[in-house]
Structures are given as C-alpha cells and as structure tokens.
C-alpha cells in the first residue's frame, strides 16, 4: 500500500507541476459518474449552497478589466477584487470592509502577462483564455481551515454527488528552509471527514503554499483532485478546488510574520467542474462549449468536431474548433466589460486574440466573412443569464467583432500572398528574410504581429532569420527613442549641398497636402486615403544621392507627393509603408518622414530594389496617425484650458506629442496648484464630453492678425496659414467682432487633428516639473491611458483613506504600528511612481507625509512605553548588578535598543547586553557598556562576539551596538555574552 501511495503521490506531483490538463479523449466510459447537470445549474448550485446553507453574501463578478491595479492586464483570479482586504488597505467605511463571508463566480482572462494561456489554447483539451472561477471567501477569521474543508467536501459529495472514492486531497508538507511546520491540522481535518489516508497526500511549498507576490499575505493551501480513471488502472488526477489559508505575511526581507487577521480564499474552475459532473474528459465537450462547436460546424464547410489533438488531428480542424470557440467567448466577455481591441496593453492582447480567431476560422474552418460576429448570440445565450452585461451589449459586441474581422481578413490575405511570394524565391534551406517579416509587422494596415508571421512560417516548415530580426528590432528601438523627443538633424538628412542640387535641378518642394485627406465614417472610425506618387530621388544612409537602392538597404526617399505628416510643430512623424505600382505584395516600411528645406524625406527599409522613376502608393499607419491626431487636438484643448484657468497671459512655450504621450511646456507666473491642475483637466474633459466639431481651414495670414484671443507661437507661419478652431467655424472665429477665439480653442497649426473632440476620450495630466523659473512642463495622456490613470488614482486614494482610518483607530502593539508605517511608506512610493492624475498625486503625498509623521510619533510613544515596562522588570531581576546579560521579548530592534538605553540611564555603572528571540529562530541583540568600563571593552566588539556565535553580524560604536543572528540555543549565546564581558571587566 505504501508503495502504491508513493507512486500516486509522484504522479500527482507531476500533474501539479504542469498546468493541469485533461488527458486525451477516452473511448472507455467513466464509471460511477454522477448524473449530468447543465453548467448553469452547476454554477447556481455553488452560489446557492454558500448563500443558503452557510450564510455567504453573493457579490457580482468584477469586470475583467482591472480597476486601479496596473500589475494586471486582465483580472485572472477570483481574489483580485478582494486584494484591499488581504493587504489591509480596504477603506473601513466602504461596503467591502463589511464583507465577512462572500461567494461568487468571477470572470477571468489569462492571456498576456505572467499568467498566459493564449498559445496553448487549441493544442490540448483543457486550456482557455476565458474561464469562470467559483470561489468562497472568509475574511478576518470568520472561519478557517475546518469550516472551509468541510464546506468543500459537503458541496462536492452531497450536493454535486461526486463519489468520495474519486476524490484525492493534499495538504502542505512544511518547508524546513522557511522554518514552516507541516500543516497537520489540515491533514487531520481531511481524515476526520472520512478521506482514507491513502488518498491524503502532502506536498511542499511549490505545490501547496500560495503567495500573492514577492511580498504580502500568503499561506498553506489544500487541494481537492478528481480521479478520471475511477479506480481502473493508475489514478489520472486533475485539480478541482484550491483552498488557500492566508495566515502569514511575506515581509520585504523575505521573512514570514503571522497575519493579524487570517483569511480563506478558495477557487474552483467552473469549466473543469462541469466536465467532471457531465462525465466528460474535456471541458470542450461540456454544454458550455457544445452550442458553440455546433454553430461552428453549421456555419463552416468542415466535418463535425471530434475532439482530436496532436498528430491525430489531421488538418488541425479540431484545434481550430477549440481556438474559435474559446476566443469568441473571451472577445465577448472583454468587449462587454469595456476592453476593446487596440494597440497596447490589454487591448493589444485582445486584438491578437481576435486575429488568431480570424485566422483559424478562415484558413482552417473555411468560415465565410462575418462568421465570428455570428457566434456572439451563441455566447450570449450560454453566458448571458450569469453575466447580464453580455445581453445589454450583444449588438455592439457583434458589430465590433465583425468590423475588426473584415479589416484583418484583408490584411491576412495580403500578408499570406507576400509570404507565399517570398517563399517561392527561396531555396530549400534558405531562411525567411527578416526584412520581409519586419515589413509585415510594421506595415500599419497589414498589422501582422511577428509571432503570427513566425507561426505561419512554422506551419510551412520554414525558419525565420531570427538574428536579422533582432538587428532590425534594435534599429527600430533606436528610431523610437529618437521619436520620443523632437529632433532637428538625426538619422538621414539632406544637407545644404543636397538641397542646393535639388534646387539647381528645379525639383519642386514635396506636395504634402494629401496628409489632410481623411474623413470621419458613420461608425466613428477614420478613413485615411492612399497617395499615388513617383520616386524623384533616393539617398543612402549616409545621405549620398543614388539612382537605386537594393534589398535590405535603409534609405531615404524623395517623392513628388506624400500623405505622410513629417515631424514639425511638435507632432511626431507618421509611420506606414509604400508599395510599387503593379507589385502590391512587396512592402517598403517607412519609419519616419522629415522636412528638409521644403522637401519631405521618407526613411524606409527596402526589401527589394527601388529606383528613381518608380510609381508608388503610400499608406500611413492608421493607428499611429490617429494617436497623433488625438494628442494634437488634446494639446489645443489643454492650451485653451490653461488660459481659461490661469488667465489670458498664460503662454505656450512648446510641445511634443506622439501616440503614447503629450508633453506641453507653458509659461506661468507661479507653479500650478493641485486645484488649478484639476480645473484644467475638468475644462478639457468637458470639451471632450461635448464632442465638439473641429474646423480646419487655410486662410490668408493677414486675416489672423487682429483676432482677439488667437493662439500663436513665436515662429514664422506660411501664407496662407492653416487655422484650427474647436466648436466654431473658422470664418466665424476669425471675425474680430465675434470674440469666439476668447471662448474656445482657435490656433494657427499645420498639424493633423481629429474632426470631433469626443475621440480624445479623456485627458489626465500625469506629470509636472519646473524647467526653469516661470516655465512648467506638463505630461498628459488621453483615452484609455487617461482612464487607467484615473482608476489607479482612485484606488490609491482609497488606500490612503484606509490608512488614515487605521491610524485614527490607534495601534495596540508595536508590530501593528510598524506594519502601518511600512504600508504608508509603500503607499508613498506607489503614489510617487504611478501613472495617475498629478493633482491627486500632490494631494495624496501631502496627506501621506503627514500620516507618516503621525505614525512615527505613535511608534516612538509605544516603544518608549514598552521599553519602560521591560526596563523595570529587568531592574527588579538584576538589582545593582555591574553586568546584565538576559533575554527580553521585544517586537523590534528599535524597542530592544530603547530598553538597553533606559537600563543604562537608570544604572549608569552597569554594562548591558540583551537578546530578543524572534520568529523562525532569529535573534536580535543590543548592548551598551558602562561609563567606567576599560578602554578595551567596547560595545561593538561585544555585540560582534555574540552575533558571530549566532552566525550573524553586528554594528555600532564603542559605547552602544546592535546586531542579529539565528540560533536555537539561546543559553549558549547568553553564556558567550557573559564570558566575553567578564573577561573584559
């Protein structure tokens, strides 16, 4: 029996150390299966059980979009929304502070970041990017191990009817390195519930000790596993439920301290539970997925789903079924919660999920156009009752998925043609050129990420030139760094001789009027037209004029026309690509465009030969251009809001913007106050909410000379000049009698702008510093970034409020006081470094520094009181002795030092050394030598002798010293201290 249990333990350990996965489909029916139950009934039974039988409060699932937690791309566990309780930062007056027993079903997404299952989805029968986590929690010691284990066992065996003999359990086996004992309490609980000892297994910290992060609450966990084999042959164990018992806190130094309040945090994946209850070996065979798989079969020209994996899945049809079914669930849930496909962060991950689904549905399942959007109603049907936001937003979800699907289909088809054409020119052992793959990833509209290109090549058995790709990535990073700030002459540039040669030849300046050729579509998106042009001149990277450039060469292109915005007026250059007429499958990525004496020089990488006279078509990167437009319109609104708040004498000193961030320099009489910063933000946000029209028109420069309130910079403007007016037509704004320019933003500007202010989304000033006396630099973000900054600011404000409440309640002991002081220090660091509203940062920092002073004062008072009490006890025990060597309980080294100091003040002729045992075998040491001690008897040497004996270290001076070490034999350390002192005395 012992051998079989050990073998089972080894199998369980291997299963846990992997991502737990279902085994392949089996043709043998499961024995003793409970009656099948619909997933909706399983979810409801869980919630009803905890509410009705055990008095839990049911709370809704949090959004999958994390609120105020920049460490997460998506909510990936049920406990995420309860972090403030675990960390002790919950506002005591909030609703959450009253939570004691809670249960819910949480929407979770694991794609991107630390927990990333995206690439595994489809390859096996278990991985998902979206799943539901059933969980119950007990906060503040409401209940602990015995109740949690009993409830879990009761639900699984009595409510769900899972045969007890199919369930195995585990507990924490301890960790000698961390001086943690085995969790025998949990072991005995399992045994008392009737689990045979042969199915109660123990594991170390890797499997059965849960930690929130590098620091913070943590504790042992117990797991419940289900045996798929059912006693027929070797156990096939999969994890069902994880019960975490938070009873420790991981400190910054790595040590573990007991938590003042213990918590229970449990999680059980609904999909896996339903598979068990429905007798399925795969989560994809349950009724959570079968309606989707059926709809995919009906809508595509492929055989029905058979659940095959690996080499058995010919043509990867079943893999595609799983990918599409999983991804449409994730897309629907995320979009319903306000996460939309985009260009960075969580939106970028969602964009990859959408494009992966499109590729598998079209290439493998042969799905018709618009197919993904047609699956949204099926998701709503299966999940809408549990998550009503799906029902409310079903039309929006379907439309957005369909629009993005159509856009990517065109890109995918074109990208496939480029790859196929390139492959035909390669030899059998040739690697795929890095330049072509790079051009695909940079080409804006095509937007095929490198990992997708690499996957498409892998499927064709072709290797990508990774070394060349790394070189191009480094060059791109350098170019991005250059675009982070405005530059005058960097990279390719036309010097005075090159410009003179162009003028001598009569080459006209570049016609860049097409940069303004874009329109706003009924769906709110922007349409940017292509531009037909001719190559007039080519330049090498050294600026030498040439007639042609070859494959892989970085070069400069001079065209007769362009639709690219060249960097000027503080706006970053456009990016994009061009193609040659008649050869649309060869893309020349354009990294930037610069103005050189009226000529627009485009920097590009040539995947093939290009020569003077070639006819080309230019395409701007739409997402990049739109990001610049949002920031530039926001800059105008910010300029106007500053004048409204600070007065008409406020002047713009300069600005620079790209899709990521807006930098704005302004001349002010005094630094902005938090109230002024907030007022500026509110003014911009109101203009954005009103979704005002943005009017742009070229007018004679003379017409702008006498307009009150018109914003200009100290620079030379062209004639005619372009005027940008928000909310008021240009003609009306320029009428001197209208005074319109005093009431809205009207500026002379050559940049590209939104056509309505609403697309800015939001604006938050996230940084501010003085460049010089009277000049302030502001940093701002817009849109999704602004919303995230506001949410993070609100979250931190709640933490500061909670810290204020904790401080006002007072600390009963030094450990709690020190923990509060550390929490305040952590908050100060978080507020100083987080991307959040600047006005709020300054207000919170002022509050936190006041709290830190109060906390430190409270700690000093507590420690002085504790030290005085312990001093009296020691004096009574060692009355009028010339040497005191003893142990004393002290919560910190600071308290121990105070005890030594007070002892010596009351007994100045006494030398004192005290040791204080701490958790995990650590020992603190503090000492002081008497005033009349011999010169050779120093406190530092005394402490060093004792701490070295304990394997530690010491520091200090001749009179006072302190240190630490670790020992299980305190008496031996005390004897060392006495012997050293007596020898010196």
Tab-separated table of N, CA, C and O in Angstrom, residues 122 175 258 355 479 517 522 569 596 649 733 740 825 878 959 985:
chain	number	residue	atom	x	y	z
A	122	UNK	N	-6.297	25.446	-27.836
A	122	UNK	CA	-6.495	24.706	-29.072
A	122	UNK	C	-5.604	23.493	-29.188
A	122	UNK	O	-5.984	22.495	-29.799
A	175	UNK	N	8.091	23.489	5.175
A	175	UNK	CA	9.257	23.984	4.457
A	175	UNK	C	10.362	24.246	5.468
A	175	UNK	O	10.374	25.288	6.141
A	258	UNK	N	3.282	36.332	11.223
A	258	UNK	CA	1.861	35.978	11.283
A	258	UNK	C	0.982	37.172	10.932
A	258	UNK	O	1.272	38.303	11.320
A	355	UNK	N	-7.470	38.299	-33.928
A	355	UNK	CA	-6.807	37.953	-35.182
A	355	UNK	C	-6.452	36.466	-35.238
A	355	UNK	O	-6.495	35.857	-36.299
A	479	UNK	N	15.162	54.125	-33.357
A	479	UNK	CA	14.297	55.093	-34.039
A	479	UNK	C	13.164	55.565	-33.134
A	479	UNK	O	12.798	56.741	-33.143
A	517	UNK	N	-6.031	64.480	-46.167
A	517	UNK	CA	-7.120	63.746	-46.825
A	517	UNK	C	-7.565	62.585	-45.951
A	517	UNK	O	-7.072	61.458	-46.066
A	522	UNK	N	-19.420	56.998	-40.532
A	522	UNK	CA	-20.609	56.933	-39.657
A	522	UNK	C	-20.399	56.091	-38.403
A	522	UNK	O	-21.023	56.339	-37.369
A	569	UNK	N	6.126	71.200	-35.801
A	569	UNK	CA	5.109	71.748	-34.909
A	569	UNK	C	4.896	70.927	-33.654
A	569	UNK	O	3.849	71.006	-33.018
A	596	UNK	N	12.928	68.749	-44.952
A	596	UNK	CA	14.273	69.268	-45.233
A	596	UNK	C	14.135	70.357	-46.294
A	596	UNK	O	14.051	70.062	-47.492
A	649	UNK	N	-2.829	85.712	-19.915
A	649	UNK	CA	-1.389	85.931	-20.038
A	649	UNK	C	-0.588	84.643	-20.112
A	649	UNK	O	0.626	84.674	-20.335
A	733	UNK	N	-14.824	82.333	-36.249
A	733	UNK	CA	-13.789	82.519	-35.237
A	733	UNK	C	-12.869	83.682	-35.587
A	733	UNK	O	-12.370	84.377	-34.698
A	740	UNK	N	-15.092	84.939	-30.554
A	740	UNK	CA	-15.150	83.481	-30.400
A	740	UNK	C	-13.819	82.908	-29.947
A	740	UNK	O	-13.773	81.950	-29.175
A	825	UNK	N	4.751	53.933	3.955
A	825	UNK	CA	5.947	54.097	3.118
A	825	UNK	C	5.759	53.489	1.743
A	825	UNK	O	6.169	54.072	0.728
A	878	UNK	N	17.640	42.207	38.240
A	878	UNK	CA	19.112	42.359	38.320
A	878	UNK	C	19.462	43.602	39.126
A	878	UNK	O	20.146	44.513	38.637
A	959	UNK	N	30.471	52.622	22.585
A	959	UNK	CA	29.545	52.668	23.725
A	959	UNK	C	28.292	51.828	23.482
A	959	UNK	O	27.834	51.095	24.372
A	985	UNK	N	35.875	42.797	31.911
A	985	UNK	CA	35.741	43.502	33.191
A	985	UNK	C	36.857	43.108	34.152
A	985	UNK	O	37.284	43.913	34.971
